[in-house]
Structure formats: structure tokens, C-alpha cells
Coordinates of C-alpha atoms in Angstrom, one line a residue:
Chain A
M1 CA 2.2 12.5 -28.2
S2 CA -0.2 9.6 -28.9
G3 CA -3.0 11.8 -30.3
G4 CA -5.3 10.9 -27.3
V5 CA -7.0 13.5 -25.1
D6 CA -4.2 13.6 -22.5
S7 CA -1.5 14.5 -25.1
M8 CA -3.7 17.1 -26.8
V9 CA -4.4 18.8 -23.5
L10 CA -0.7 18.7 -22.7
L11 CA 0.1 20.2 -26.1
D12 CA -2.5 22.9 -25.7
L13 CA -1.2 23.9 -22.2
L14 CA 2.5 23.8 -23.2
Q15 CA 1.8 25.8 -26.4
N16 CA 0.6 28.7 -24.2
S17 CA 3.7 28.5 -22.1
I18 CA 7.2 30.0 -22.5
F19 CA 8.7 26.7 -23.6
S20 CA 9.8 25.9 -27.1
L21 CA 8.4 22.5 -28.1
S22 CA 9.1 19.5 -30.3
V23 CA 6.6 16.6 -30.6
A24 CA 7.6 12.9 -30.7
H25 CA 5.1 10.2 -31.8
A26 CA 5.9 6.5 -31.6
N27 CA 4.0 4.4 -34.1
F28 CA 3.9 0.8 -32.9
Q29 CA 1.9 -0.4 -35.9
L30 CA -0.3 -2.6 -33.7
R31 CA -3.6 -1.3 -35.1
S32 CA -2.6 -1.1 -38.8
I33 CA -4.6 1.7 -40.5
E34 CA -5.6 3.2 -37.2
S35 CA -2.0 3.5 -36.0
D36 CA -1.1 5.3 -39.2
A37 CA -4.1 7.6 -38.9
D38 CA -3.0 8.5 -35.3
E39 CA 0.4 9.4 -36.7
D40 CA -1.1 11.5 -39.5
F41 CA -3.4 13.2 -37.0
V42 CA -0.5 14.2 -34.7
K43 CA 1.7 15.2 -37.7
N44 CA -1.0 17.5 -39.1
K45 CA -1.6 19.1 -35.8
C46 CA 2.1 19.9 -35.6
L47 CA 2.1 21.2 -39.1
Q48 CA -0.8 23.5 -38.3
K49 CA 0.8 24.8 -35.2
Q50 CA 4.3 24.9 -36.7
I51 CA 5.8 22.6 -34.1
P52 CA 8.6 20.3 -35.2
F53 CA 7.3 16.7 -35.5
Y54 CA 9.4 13.5 -35.0
G55 CA 7.8 10.2 -35.8
K56 CA 9.2 6.7 -35.6
R57 CA 7.9 3.3 -36.5
F58 CA 8.7 0.3 -34.3
D59 CA 8.5 -3.3 -35.1
I60 CA 7.3 -4.2 -31.7
L61 CA 6.3 -7.8 -32.2
T62 CA 9.8 -8.7 -33.3
H63 CA 11.3 -6.8 -30.4
A64 CA 9.0 -8.6 -27.9
K65 CA 9.8 -12.0 -29.4
M66 CA 13.5 -11.4 -29.4
N67 CA 13.6 -10.0 -25.9
K68 CA 11.1 -12.5 -24.5
C69 CA 8.9 -9.8 -23.0
S70 CA 5.3 -8.7 -23.4
V71 CA 4.2 -6.4 -26.2
Q72 CA 3.3 -3.7 -23.6
M73 CA 6.8 -4.0 -22.0
S74 CA 8.4 -3.8 -25.4
A75 CA 6.4 -0.7 -26.3
R76 CA 7.5 0.9 -23.1
T77 CA 11.2 0.1 -23.5
L78 CA 11.4 1.2 -27.1
R79 CA 9.3 4.4 -26.6
Y80 CA 11.3 5.6 -23.5
N81 CA 14.7 4.8 -25.1
W82 CA 13.8 6.7 -28.2
F83 CA 12.5 9.6 -26.1
Y84 CA 15.7 9.8 -24.2
H85 CA 17.8 9.5 -27.3
L86 CA 15.7 12.2 -29.2
G87 CA 15.7 14.5 -26.2
K88 CA 19.4 14.4 -26.0
N89 CA 19.9 15.0 -29.8
L90 CA 17.6 17.9 -29.7
H91 CA 19.2 19.4 -26.6
C92 CA 15.8 19.3 -24.8
D93 CA 15.6 20.4 -21.1
C94 CA 12.9 17.9 -20.4
I95 CA 10.6 15.3 -21.8
V96 CA 7.0 15.9 -20.9
L97 CA 4.4 13.1 -20.7
G98 CA 0.6 13.1 -20.3
H99 CA 0.0 10.6 -17.6
N100 CA -2.9 11.4 -15.3
L101 CA -4.2 10.4 -11.9
N102 CA -6.4 7.7 -13.4
D103 CA -3.3 6.1 -15.0
E104 CA -1.8 6.1 -11.6
I105 CA -4.8 4.5 -9.9
E106 CA -5.0 1.8 -12.7
T107 CA -1.3 1.0 -12.3
F108 CA -1.8 0.7 -8.6
F109 CA -4.6 -1.8 -9.0
L110 CA -2.8 -3.7 -11.7
N111 CA 0.3 -4.1 -9.6
L112 CA -1.7 -4.9 -6.5
S113 CA -3.6 -7.7 -8.4
R114 CA -0.4 -9.0 -10.0
G115 CA 1.5 -9.0 -6.6
T116 CA 4.5 -7.0 -7.7
G117 CA 5.2 -5.8 -4.2
L118 CA 5.3 -2.3 -2.6
K119 CA 7.4 -0.5 -5.2
G120 CA 4.5 -1.1 -7.7
L121 CA 2.1 0.7 -5.4
L122 CA 4.1 3.9 -5.1
G123 CA 2.5 5.5 -8.1
I124 CA 4.0 7.1 -11.3
P125 CA 6.8 9.6 -10.4
K126 CA 6.1 13.2 -11.2
K127 CA 9.8 13.7 -12.2
V128 CA 12.5 11.2 -13.0
G129 CA 15.6 12.6 -14.7
P130 CA 14.5 14.7 -17.6
I131 CA 10.9 13.2 -17.6
L132 CA 8.1 15.3 -16.3
R133 CA 4.4 14.4 -15.9
P134 CA 2.6 17.7 -15.2
L135 CA -1.0 16.2 -15.6
L136 CA -0.5 13.6 -12.8
P137 CA -2.6 15.5 -10.2
F138 CA -5.6 15.6 -12.5
T139 CA -8.3 13.0 -13.2
R140 CA -9.3 11.9 -16.7
E141 CA -12.6 13.6 -16.2
Q142 CA -10.9 16.9 -15.4
I143 CA -8.7 16.6 -18.5
M144 CA -11.7 15.8 -20.6
L145 CA -13.5 18.8 -19.3
Y146 CA -10.6 21.1 -20.2
A147 CA -10.4 19.5 -23.6
R148 CA -14.1 20.2 -24.3
S149 CA -13.9 23.7 -22.9
R150 CA -11.0 24.5 -25.3
N151 CA -12.7 22.7 -28.2
L152 CA -9.8 20.4 -28.7
H153 CA -9.8 17.5 -31.1
W154 CA -8.3 14.1 -30.2
R155 CA -8.3 10.5 -31.4
E156 CA -9.8 7.7 -29.3
D157 CA -7.7 4.6 -29.0
S158 CA -10.2 1.8 -30.0
S159 CA -8.5 -0.6 -27.6
N160 CA -9.4 1.7 -24.7
K161 CA -13.1 1.0 -25.2
E162 CA -12.8 -2.7 -25.1
S163 CA -12.4 -4.5 -21.8
K164 CA -9.7 -6.4 -23.6
Y165 CA -6.7 -5.5 -21.5
F166 CA -6.5 -5.8 -17.7
R167 CA -6.0 -2.1 -17.4
N168 CA -9.4 -1.5 -19.1
V169 CA -11.2 -3.8 -16.7
I170 CA -9.9 -1.7 -13.9
R171 CA -10.7 1.5 -15.8
H172 CA -14.3 0.6 -16.6
R173 CA -15.4 -1.8 -13.9
V174 CA -13.4 -1.1 -10.7
V175 CA -12.6 2.6 -10.5
P176 CA -16.1 3.8 -11.4
V177 CA -17.7 1.6 -8.7
L178 CA -15.3 2.9 -6.0
F179 CA -15.8 6.5 -7.2
K180 CA -19.6 6.1 -7.1
V181 CA -19.6 4.8 -3.5
F182 CA -16.8 7.1 -2.3
P183 CA -17.1 10.5 -3.8
N184 CA -13.7 11.5 -2.4
F185 CA -12.1 8.5 -3.9
Y186 CA -9.6 10.3 -6.0
Q187 CA -8.5 12.7 -3.2
N188 CA -8.3 9.8 -0.7
F189 CA -6.3 7.7 -3.1
S190 CA -3.8 10.5 -3.7
H191 CA -3.5 10.8 0.1
T192 CA -2.8 7.2 0.5
L193 CA -0.2 7.2 -2.3
Y194 CA 1.6 10.2 -0.6
H195 CA 1.7 8.3 2.6
L196 CA 3.0 5.1 1.0
N197 CA 5.9 7.1 -0.5
Q198 CA 6.7 8.7 2.8
Y199 CA 6.8 5.2 4.4
Y200 CA 8.9 3.9 1.6
S201 CA 11.5 6.7 2.1
L202 CA 11.6 6.1 5.8
S203 CA 12.1 2.4 5.3
E204 CA 14.8 3.2 2.8
Q205 CA 16.7 5.0 5.5
A206 CA 16.4 2.2 8.0
V207 CA 18.0 0.0 5.3
Q208 CA 20.8 2.6 4.7
I209 CA 21.6 2.8 8.4
S210 CA 21.7 -1.0 8.7
R211 CA 23.9 -1.3 5.6
I212 CA 26.5 0.9 7.4
Q213 CA 26.1 -1.2 10.6
I214 CA 26.8 -4.5 9.0
T215 CA 29.5 -3.5 6.4
V216 CA 32.6 -4.2 8.5
M217 CA 35.0 -2.6 6.0
K218 CA 35.6 -2.0 2.4
K219 CA 38.8 -3.9 1.8
I220 CA 41.7 -2.6 -0.3
D221 CA 40.1 -4.4 -3.2
P222 CA 37.3 -1.9 -4.1
F223 CA 35.0 -4.7 -5.3
L224 CA 35.0 -6.6 -2.0
W225 CA 32.8 -6.0 1.0
E226 CA 32.8 -7.8 4.3
I227 CA 29.4 -8.2 6.1
N228 CA 28.9 -8.9 9.8
T229 CA 26.3 -11.6 9.8
E230 CA 26.1 -11.7 13.6
V231 CA 24.7 -8.2 13.5
L232 CA 22.6 -8.9 10.3
K233 CA 20.9 -11.9 12.0
R234 CA 19.6 -9.6 14.8
F235 CA 17.8 -7.3 12.4
H236 CA 14.0 -7.6 12.4
P237 CA 12.1 -8.2 10.2
I238 CA 15.0 -10.2 8.8
N239 CA 13.2 -10.9 5.5
G240 CA 12.7 -7.2 4.8
Y241 CA 16.3 -6.5 5.6
L242 CA 17.7 -9.4 3.6
F243 CA 15.7 -8.5 0.5
R244 CA 16.3 -4.8 0.6
L245 CA 20.0 -5.1 1.4
F246 CA 20.9 -7.7 -1.1
S247 CA 18.5 -7.4 -4.0
P248 CA 20.5 -4.5 -5.4
Y249 CA 23.3 -7.0 -6.0
G250 CA 20.9 -9.4 -7.7
F251 CA 20.2 -11.7 -4.7
K252 CA 16.4 -11.8 -4.7
N253 CA 15.8 -15.3 -3.5
L254 CA 15.0 -15.0 0.3
P255 CA 15.1 -18.7 1.1
D256 CA 18.6 -18.9 -0.5
L257 CA 19.8 -15.9 1.6
K258 CA 18.3 -17.4 4.8
R259 CA 20.0 -20.7 4.1
L260 CA 23.3 -19.0 3.6
L261 CA 22.9 -17.2 6.9
Q262 CA 22.9 -20.7 8.6
A263 CA 25.4 -22.3 6.2
Q264 CA 28.9 -23.7 6.9
P265 CA 31.8 -21.4 5.8
G266 CA 32.5 -21.7 2.1
K267 CA 29.0 -21.9 0.8
Q268 CA 28.3 -19.5 -2.0
L269 CA 25.5 -17.7 -3.8
F270 CA 25.9 -16.2 -7.3
S271 CA 24.0 -13.4 -9.0
K272 CA 24.6 -12.0 -12.4
S273 CA 27.5 -9.7 -11.3
Y274 CA 28.1 -10.7 -7.7
R275 CA 29.2 -13.6 -5.5
L276 CA 28.3 -14.0 -1.8
V277 CA 30.5 -16.3 0.2
S278 CA 29.7 -17.4 3.8
G279 CA 32.6 -17.3 6.3
K280 CA 32.7 -17.5 10.1
N281 CA 30.2 -14.8 11.3
R282 CA 30.9 -13.1 8.0
W283 CA 29.8 -12.9 4.4
L284 CA 32.1 -11.7 1.6
L285 CA 30.3 -9.9 -1.2
R286 CA 32.5 -9.7 -4.2
Q287 CA 31.8 -8.1 -7.6
K288 CA 32.7 -10.5 -10.4
R289 CA 35.5 -9.4 -12.6
I290 CA 34.4 -8.5 -16.1
Chain B
M1 CA -19.9 -16.3 17.1
S2 CA -22.3 -14.6 14.8
G3 CA -23.9 -17.8 13.4
G4 CA -22.5 -17.0 10.0
V5 CA -20.4 -19.5 8.0
D6 CA -17.0 -18.3 9.3
S7 CA -18.0 -18.7 12.9
M8 CA -19.6 -22.2 12.3
V9 CA -16.4 -23.4 10.5
L10 CA -14.3 -22.0 13.3
L11 CA -16.4 -23.8 15.9
D12 CA -16.2 -27.0 13.9
L13 CA -12.4 -26.8 13.7
L14 CA -11.9 -25.9 17.3
Q15 CA -14.3 -28.6 18.6
N16 CA -12.0 -31.2 17.1
S17 CA -9.0 -29.6 18.8
I18 CA -7.6 -30.0 22.3
F19 CA -9.0 -26.7 23.5
S20 CA -11.9 -26.3 25.8
L21 CA -14.4 -23.8 24.4
S22 CA -16.9 -21.2 25.4
V23 CA -19.0 -19.3 22.9
A24 CA -19.9 -15.6 23.0
H25 CA -22.6 -14.1 20.9
A26 CA -23.3 -10.3 20.7
N27 CA -26.8 -9.4 19.7
F28 CA -27.0 -5.9 18.4
Q29 CA -30.7 -6.0 17.8
L30 CA -30.4 -4.2 14.5
R31 CA -32.4 -6.7 12.5
S32 CA -35.1 -7.3 15.1
I33 CA -36.6 -10.9 14.7
E34 CA -33.6 -11.9 12.6
S35 CA -31.1 -10.8 15.2
D36 CA -33.0 -12.9 17.9
A37 CA -33.1 -15.9 15.5
D38 CA -29.3 -15.6 15.1
E39 CA -28.9 -15.7 18.8
D40 CA -31.3 -18.7 19.2
F41 CA -29.5 -20.5 16.4
V42 CA -26.1 -20.1 18.1
K43 CA -27.5 -20.9 21.5
N44 CA -29.1 -24.1 20.3
K45 CA -25.9 -25.2 18.5
C46 CA -24.1 -24.8 21.8
L47 CA -26.7 -26.7 23.7
Q48 CA -26.5 -29.5 21.2
K49 CA -22.7 -29.6 21.4
Q50 CA -22.6 -29.0 25.2
I51 CA -20.5 -25.9 24.9
P52 CA -21.1 -23.0 27.4
F53 CA -22.9 -20.2 25.7
Y54 CA -22.7 -16.5 26.7
G55 CA -25.1 -14.0 25.0
K56 CA -25.4 -10.3 25.5
R57 CA -27.8 -7.7 24.0
F58 CA -26.5 -4.3 23.2
D59 CA -28.5 -1.1 22.7
I60 CA -26.2 0.0 19.9
L61 CA -28.1 3.0 18.6
T62 CA -28.0 4.7 21.9
H63 CA -24.3 4.0 22.3
A64 CA -23.6 5.4 18.8
K65 CA -25.6 8.5 19.5
M66 CA -24.0 9.1 22.9
N67 CA -20.5 8.6 21.6
K68 CA -21.1 10.4 18.3
C69 CA -19.7 7.5 16.3
S70 CA -21.1 5.2 13.5
V71 CA -23.2 2.2 14.3
Q72 CA -20.5 -0.1 12.9
M73 CA -17.9 1.6 15.1
S74 CA -20.1 1.2 18.2
A75 CA -20.7 -2.4 17.4
R76 CA -17.0 -3.0 17.2
T77 CA -16.2 -1.2 20.4
L78 CA -18.9 -2.8 22.4
R79 CA -18.2 -6.3 21.0
Y80 CA -14.5 -6.2 21.6
N81 CA -14.8 -4.7 25.1
W82 CA -17.2 -7.4 26.1
F83 CA -15.0 -10.1 24.6
Y84 CA -12.0 -8.9 26.6
H85 CA -14.1 -8.6 29.8
L86 CA -15.7 -12.1 29.3
G87 CA -12.4 -13.7 28.3
K88 CA -10.8 -12.4 31.5
N89 CA -13.7 -13.5 33.8
L90 CA -13.7 -17.0 32.3
H91 CA -9.8 -17.2 32.5
C92 CA -9.6 -17.9 28.7
D93 CA -6.1 -18.2 27.2
C94 CA -7.3 -16.6 24.0
I95 CA -10.3 -15.1 22.1
V96 CA -10.7 -16.7 18.6
L97 CA -12.4 -14.8 15.8
G98 CA -13.4 -15.9 12.4
H99 CA -12.1 -13.2 10.1
N100 CA -10.9 -14.4 6.7
L101 CA -8.8 -13.2 3.7
N102 CA -11.8 -11.6 2.1
D103 CA -12.5 -9.5 5.2
E104 CA -8.9 -8.4 5.0
I105 CA -9.2 -7.5 1.3
E106 CA -12.4 -5.6 1.8
T107 CA -10.9 -3.7 4.7
F108 CA -7.9 -2.8 2.5
F109 CA -10.2 -1.4 -0.3
L110 CA -12.4 0.4 2.2
N111 CA -9.5 2.1 3.9
L112 CA -7.9 2.9 0.6
S113 CA -11.1 4.5 -0.7
R114 CA -11.6 6.4 2.6
G115 CA -8.0 7.6 2.6
T116 CA -7.1 6.4 6.1
G117 CA -3.4 6.2 5.4
L118 CA -1.0 3.3 5.4
K119 CA -1.9 1.7 8.7
G120 CA -5.3 0.9 7.3
L121 CA -3.7 -1.0 4.5
L122 CA -1.6 -3.3 6.7
G123 CA -4.4 -5.9 7.0
I124 CA -6.1 -7.5 10.0
P125 CA -3.5 -8.8 12.5
K126 CA -3.4 -12.6 13.0
K127 CA -2.6 -12.0 16.7
V128 CA -3.1 -9.0 19.0
G129 CA -2.9 -9.7 22.7
P130 CA -5.3 -12.5 23.4
I131 CA -7.1 -12.2 20.1
L132 CA -6.3 -14.9 17.4
R133 CA -7.7 -15.1 13.9
P134 CA -6.8 -18.5 12.6
L135 CA -9.0 -18.3 9.4
L136 CA -7.2 -15.2 8.1
P137 CA -5.2 -17.1 5.4
F138 CA -8.3 -18.6 3.9
T139 CA -10.7 -17.2 1.3
R140 CA -14.5 -17.1 1.8
E141 CA -14.8 -19.6 -1.0
Q142 CA -12.4 -22.0 0.8
I143 CA -14.3 -21.7 4.1
M144 CA -17.6 -22.2 2.3
L145 CA -16.2 -25.4 0.7
Y146 CA -15.1 -26.7 4.0
A147 CA -18.6 -25.9 5.5
R148 CA -20.3 -27.8 2.7
S149 CA -18.0 -30.8 2.9
R150 CA -18.7 -31.0 6.6
N151 CA -22.5 -30.5 6.2
L152 CA -22.5 -27.6 8.5
H153 CA -25.4 -25.3 9.0
W154 CA -25.2 -21.5 9.3
R155 CA -27.3 -18.3 9.1
E156 CA -26.9 -15.8 6.3
D157 CA -26.9 -12.2 7.4
S158 CA -29.5 -10.6 5.1
S159 CA -27.6 -7.3 5.1
N160 CA -24.7 -9.2 3.4
K161 CA -26.7 -9.8 0.3
E162 CA -27.7 -6.2 -0.2
S163 CA -25.2 -3.7 -1.6
K164 CA -26.3 -1.5 1.3
Y165 CA -23.0 -1.1 3.0
F166 CA -19.7 0.0 1.4
R167 CA -18.2 -3.3 2.4
N168 CA -20.7 -5.1 0.4
V169 CA -20.1 -3.0 -2.8
I170 CA -16.4 -4.1 -2.5
R171 CA -17.4 -7.7 -1.8
H172 CA -19.9 -8.1 -4.6
R173 CA -18.7 -5.6 -7.3
V174 CA -14.9 -5.1 -6.9
V175 CA -13.3 -8.2 -5.6
P176 CA -15.1 -10.7 -8.0
V177 CA -14.0 -8.5 -11.0
L178 CA -10.4 -8.5 -10.0
F179 CA -10.5 -12.2 -9.1
K180 CA -12.0 -13.0 -12.5
V181 CA -9.2 -11.1 -14.4
F182 CA -6.4 -12.1 -12.1
P183 CA -6.8 -15.7 -11.1
N184 CA -3.9 -15.4 -8.6
F185 CA -5.5 -12.3 -7.1
Y186 CA -5.8 -13.7 -3.5
Q187 CA -2.3 -15.0 -3.5
N188 CA -0.9 -11.8 -5.0
F189 CA -2.8 -9.6 -2.6
S190 CA -1.5 -11.6 0.4
H191 CA 2.0 -11.2 -1.0
T192 CA 1.6 -7.4 -1.3
L193 CA 0.1 -7.2 2.3
Y194 CA 3.1 -9.1 3.6
H195 CA 5.5 -6.6 1.9
L196 CA 3.6 -3.6 3.2
N197 CA 4.0 -4.9 6.7
Q198 CA 7.7 -5.5 6.2
Y199 CA 8.1 -2.0 4.9
Y200 CA 6.1 -0.6 7.8
S201 CA 8.4 -2.4 10.3
L202 CA 11.4 -1.0 8.5
S203 CA 10.1 2.5 8.5
E204 CA 9.2 2.1 12.2
Q205 CA 12.9 1.4 12.9
A206 CA 14.0 4.5 11.0
V207 CA 11.6 6.5 13.2
Q208 CA 13.0 4.9 16.4
I209 CA 16.6 5.6 15.4
S210 CA 15.7 9.2 14.6
R211 CA 13.9 9.6 17.9
I212 CA 17.1 8.7 19.7
Q213 CA 19.1 11.1 17.6
I214 CA 16.9 14.1 18.3
T215 CA 16.0 13.5 21.9
V216 CA 18.8 15.5 23.6
M217 CA 18.1 14.2 27.1
K218 CA 15.3 13.1 29.4
K219 CA 15.5 15.7 32.1
I220 CA 15.2 15.0 35.8
D221 CA 11.6 15.6 35.3
P222 CA 10.4 12.3 33.8
F223 CA 7.6 14.0 31.9
L224 CA 9.9 16.4 30.0
W225 CA 11.9 15.8 26.8
E226 CA 14.2 18.1 24.9
I227 CA 14.2 17.8 21.2
N228 CA 17.0 19.0 18.9
T229 CA 15.2 20.7 16.1
E230 CA 18.4 21.5 14.2
V231 CA 18.8 17.7 13.7
L232 CA 15.1 17.2 13.2
K233 CA 15.0 19.8 10.4
R234 CA 17.6 17.8 8.4
F235 CA 15.4 14.6 8.3
H236 CA 14.0 13.7 5.0
P237 CA 11.1 13.3 4.2
I238 CA 10.3 15.8 7.0
N239 CA 6.5 15.3 6.8
G240 CA 6.9 11.5 7.4
Y241 CA 9.2 12.1 10.3
L242 CA 7.2 14.8 11.9
F243 CA 4.0 12.8 11.7
R244 CA 5.5 9.5 12.9
L245 CA 7.5 11.2 15.7
F246 CA 4.8 13.4 17.2
S247 CA 1.5 11.8 16.4
P248 CA 1.9 9.3 19.3
Y249 CA 1.8 12.4 21.6
G250 CA -1.4 13.6 19.9
F251 CA 0.2 16.1 17.5
K252 CA -1.3 15.1 14.2
N253 CA -1.5 18.4 12.3
L254 CA 1.4 18.6 10.0
P255 CA 1.1 22.3 9.0
D256 CA 1.0 23.2 12.7
L257 CA 4.2 21.2 13.4
K258 CA 5.9 22.7 10.4
R259 CA 5.0 26.2 11.5
L260 CA 6.3 25.5 14.9
L261 CA 9.6 24.4 13.4
Q262 CA 10.0 27.9 12.0
A263 CA 8.5 29.7 14.9
Q264 CA 10.0 32.2 17.4
P265 CA 10.9 30.8 20.8
G266 CA 7.9 30.6 23.1
K267 CA 5.3 29.4 20.6
Q268 CA 3.3 26.4 21.8
L269 CA 1.2 23.5 20.5
F270 CA -1.2 21.6 22.7
S271 CA -2.6 18.1 22.4
K272 CA -4.9 16.3 24.8
S273 CA -2.1 15.2 27.1
Y274 CA 1.1 17.0 25.9
R275 CA 2.5 20.5 25.3
L276 CA 5.2 21.3 22.7
V277 CA 7.1 24.5 23.3
S278 CA 9.5 26.0 20.8
G279 CA 12.9 27.3 22.0
K280 CA 16.2 28.2 20.4
N281 CA 17.0 25.2 18.2
R282 CA 15.0 23.2 20.7
W283 CA 11.5 22.0 21.4
L284 CA 10.3 21.0 24.8
L285 CA 7.8 18.2 24.9
R286 CA 6.0 18.1 28.2
Q287 CA 3.3 15.8 29.5
K288 CA 0.5 17.7 31.1
R289 CA 0.0 17.1 34.8
I290 CA -3.2 15.2 35.6

């Protein structure tokens, strides 16, 4: 729980349910006094409502620097790891998060603008492992309406109001324009997202079938596969197949894979844990020994 | 050729190529004097450059009313039909159109906001039958730059400057915002579109394979197919499969198809040209006799 409107609505809804609750609050200490005030706010709410509260402070800047990733990515990693860990220790059945339809739309536009490929356009999953996001079908406006009708209190994240982050540009300057011109925007967007996911599943199956077709045999060595490149070469679109078949093994560079497809026997490609060796009409995919 | 900057750039490029050209201009008479001035502009350019000019006037409002479709849809249908017809009569090898990357982006956002499904997000094809769109990889800014560097003249469509149409809202209020925040927006967008098309092709193959799996036999009657619904029912995601397998025959209503999957033998669904009859673990798909 951040203390924002989504999390307060979620708490209000779950409180009236049959589930027994614990609240976790991650304090990233990025907005100094404000961050601490958020923590106090959530803590006090929990005290009032007699719900167990778990707070944790993270030194996110050090983590980001050490792992050479963005502050946002660090926050994400640290938060989710802690949620999993805490959920396990407390024997929770699930971890419930307050993401809504607007978060999903913003993520879509962010990933579209950053060019992260199709997977980034599939939306935020409703359920992954123990994580549930029951507010995902609702817009921020609907959640706000509920919060007001129930007289809930929440804290505004000051960074939300500034157009400082990319996400906020999309939130304040792109989505409202589209919604104004297309009153069914939210509904239509959900519809598109649903279809994208259906197509993704279908394409996943084409890849599975093709994987069976090209894998000649799994040798006695359980870490060695033989791939029939004569069959592989006939797949169309070859780029789509090469990427989807070999990126799970860490081979994500298409030009490299395409060169290997034309290479003399003996040429090799290496990923972190695998080796791909070209032979006559064959590739050998071998897991590296640890 | 509309007389706009895209078409003038296209003409300039093609003029310096080895191809022999004819120019077609559709006058939709929607902006009265302005429409006629566009036609005169293009006609005079062609006279100057000694390129055969073909102009045609369309009564688009009547066509839209009679066919119960939007003015834009009417314009599209009438224009393309005439292009095909003219191209055939003149024995042209191809019909070249001036669409650019911005048109593609705008179409993507329009279709996303309208909820037209994945096909509407796949972009404008570079080549369909005789139609080619060689300017598709270039942005409007790049085309403008070329036009200025070559001292070309063109006509501005006054309706482009107003935020009157949905497309113009996206053109003037959405794309510039995204481009400002994500300087690689165009490149990243193209990248995403490429991936969407790859996924679409892959999913198309999963559907083809499944079609073979469920089609028990093509009976002696060439207009009758038998479908194994026991196998069909096992496909996942069933909605994706049902839609992709049966929409080509005009069955686009998913709830209807799902009901038929559970129905007693003898239940039927009708589309414009096909009939789908449920039997025991079977469907019969029959083309209607004309």
C-alpha cells in the first residue's frame, strides 16, 4: 500500500471481504519528509483498522547504482522481491496490488514509445503466481468516484502532478485528449488489449509446434539438442521464428542468428548459459556446464 | 495525386526515375472552390511536366448516403476503385501512393482508440497487389525537408489545419507530445509495428495448422466441410481460435459460436454465404447455393 487512492480503495474493498489482511508499505525515501509522511499515514490507518502493518525502508539509489539500472526499475525489483518474501513468511494466499486500467494504458503508451516490442503491449497481468490485481478493469476516474462516495482519505504523490516523468506526460497530455475525442476510449482500448493477448497466445503455439518440428532429438546428454536447420530455414517469417525460438536461450541478436544459418560448420554463438554450434544442416544447442 | 506535399514529393522522385508516369486526381468536391483549385494545380503541374493527367469528380455525399457509410469511407472506396480501374485501362504496372510514416502512426492511434482489433494496428501495407507506397518509411518532417530542399510547390489542405477530424487531433495533439518526450518515437514505433506484423504472421500459422487438425474431410460435395468439435474445444485460447477460424466465413459473433459449441445436434448459425450446423461432436460448414 502506497497510501494513494488506489491502495486506499483496495483496502476499503478487502476490509469488507472475508479475507484476513496484512499491509506492506515500501518506503523508498525518494521524497524525504513526504515519503516518511506516506509511511506514517498508512501505518496509522492500519493501527486504526487493527490490520497488521509491515514497513520497510530501501536505499534505492545505492541499489540502482550497484545494479546499473534505473531508479524506477530498482524500486520495482526491491518492492516485488520483498512482497514475495513477506507473503511467504506470513503464509499469505495472495499478494493484492492496486493497479488500474489507466496504469495499463500508460504502460502501453510508454512501451510503444520506447519500442520494447509486443510483449510490452500486452498489458499488466490480472494474475501472476500469488499476485492479483483486482482493480485492473476500472479507470482512475471510477476509483476516485468510489473513494469519494466512501469518504476515504488518501495521500497524493506530488510527483504525480508534475509532468516530470514520461508516465505523467502520457497521463496528463495524451490519454485525456484521446478520451475526449473517443468517449469509448477505455472500453475500446481494453478490447484491443484482449485481442493482442489472444494473438500472442496463438503465435506462442505456432512457435511451440515449430520447436517440435525442428528439434531432431534430445540426445542422451540432457543438455544437448539437435536442430534441423533445413526445416528451420523454411519457416516464415524467419525473423519471428528465430527470435521466438532462440531468445529463451539468450540468443537475441537476429543478424547473428541469420549469419549462423548460412555459416560453415563449426561456427559458434555464445549466450550466457548456452552455446549454438553450426553443423551440416544442423545446429547443436548445448547448455554450458556450471 | 492530391496536390499535397506527399504527392508532390512522390511525383518529383518518380519523375527522376526510369518509370513512365500518369497522374490521377480524385476531386471529391467537398471544399468547393478549394477542391477545384487543387485539381487545377495538379493538372497544370502535369501540363508543365508533360505527364498525362486523369481527373475525375465524385459525388461523394450521395454515395455515402446511398451506401450508408461515412464520407471518409466513401472517398476511400470510390478513389481506390477508380485507381484500380484506371490502372488496368492504362496497362500500368503499379499504382503508387504517397502515404508516410505519420499516416501509419495516425491510423494506429485511430484504430486503437476506436477498438478495431489487432488488424487495425498492423500498419499500412507497403505493397498490396498493384499498390505501392514507397514513402511509408519516411516521416512527414523528412518529406517536408525534401520538398523544401527541392523548391517544390504544393497545396495545403485547409481541413488538415483544423482539429476537425479525429485524425487531426492525433496529428496535432498526440504525436507531437510523444515525439517531444521520446526523441526516438518514430523509430521505436516502426520497430513495434514490425514486431506486431511478425506476431500476426506467426498466429496466422497456428490458425492454419489448427484448421487442418479440425477439418475432418472435405466431402465429395466441394462446398461442405466437416469439423471435429471435440478437437476444436481443446484449443486454447478458444475465443482466438473460434474467431480466426470462422470469421472468414462470416461468423463473427463469438457468443453465438460458443453457444453452438455446447448446443444440441441440429442447431444452426447463418452468415451471408455459409451455414454452420451442429451435430454429434461435429459441425458441418456448408456454403449456401447461389
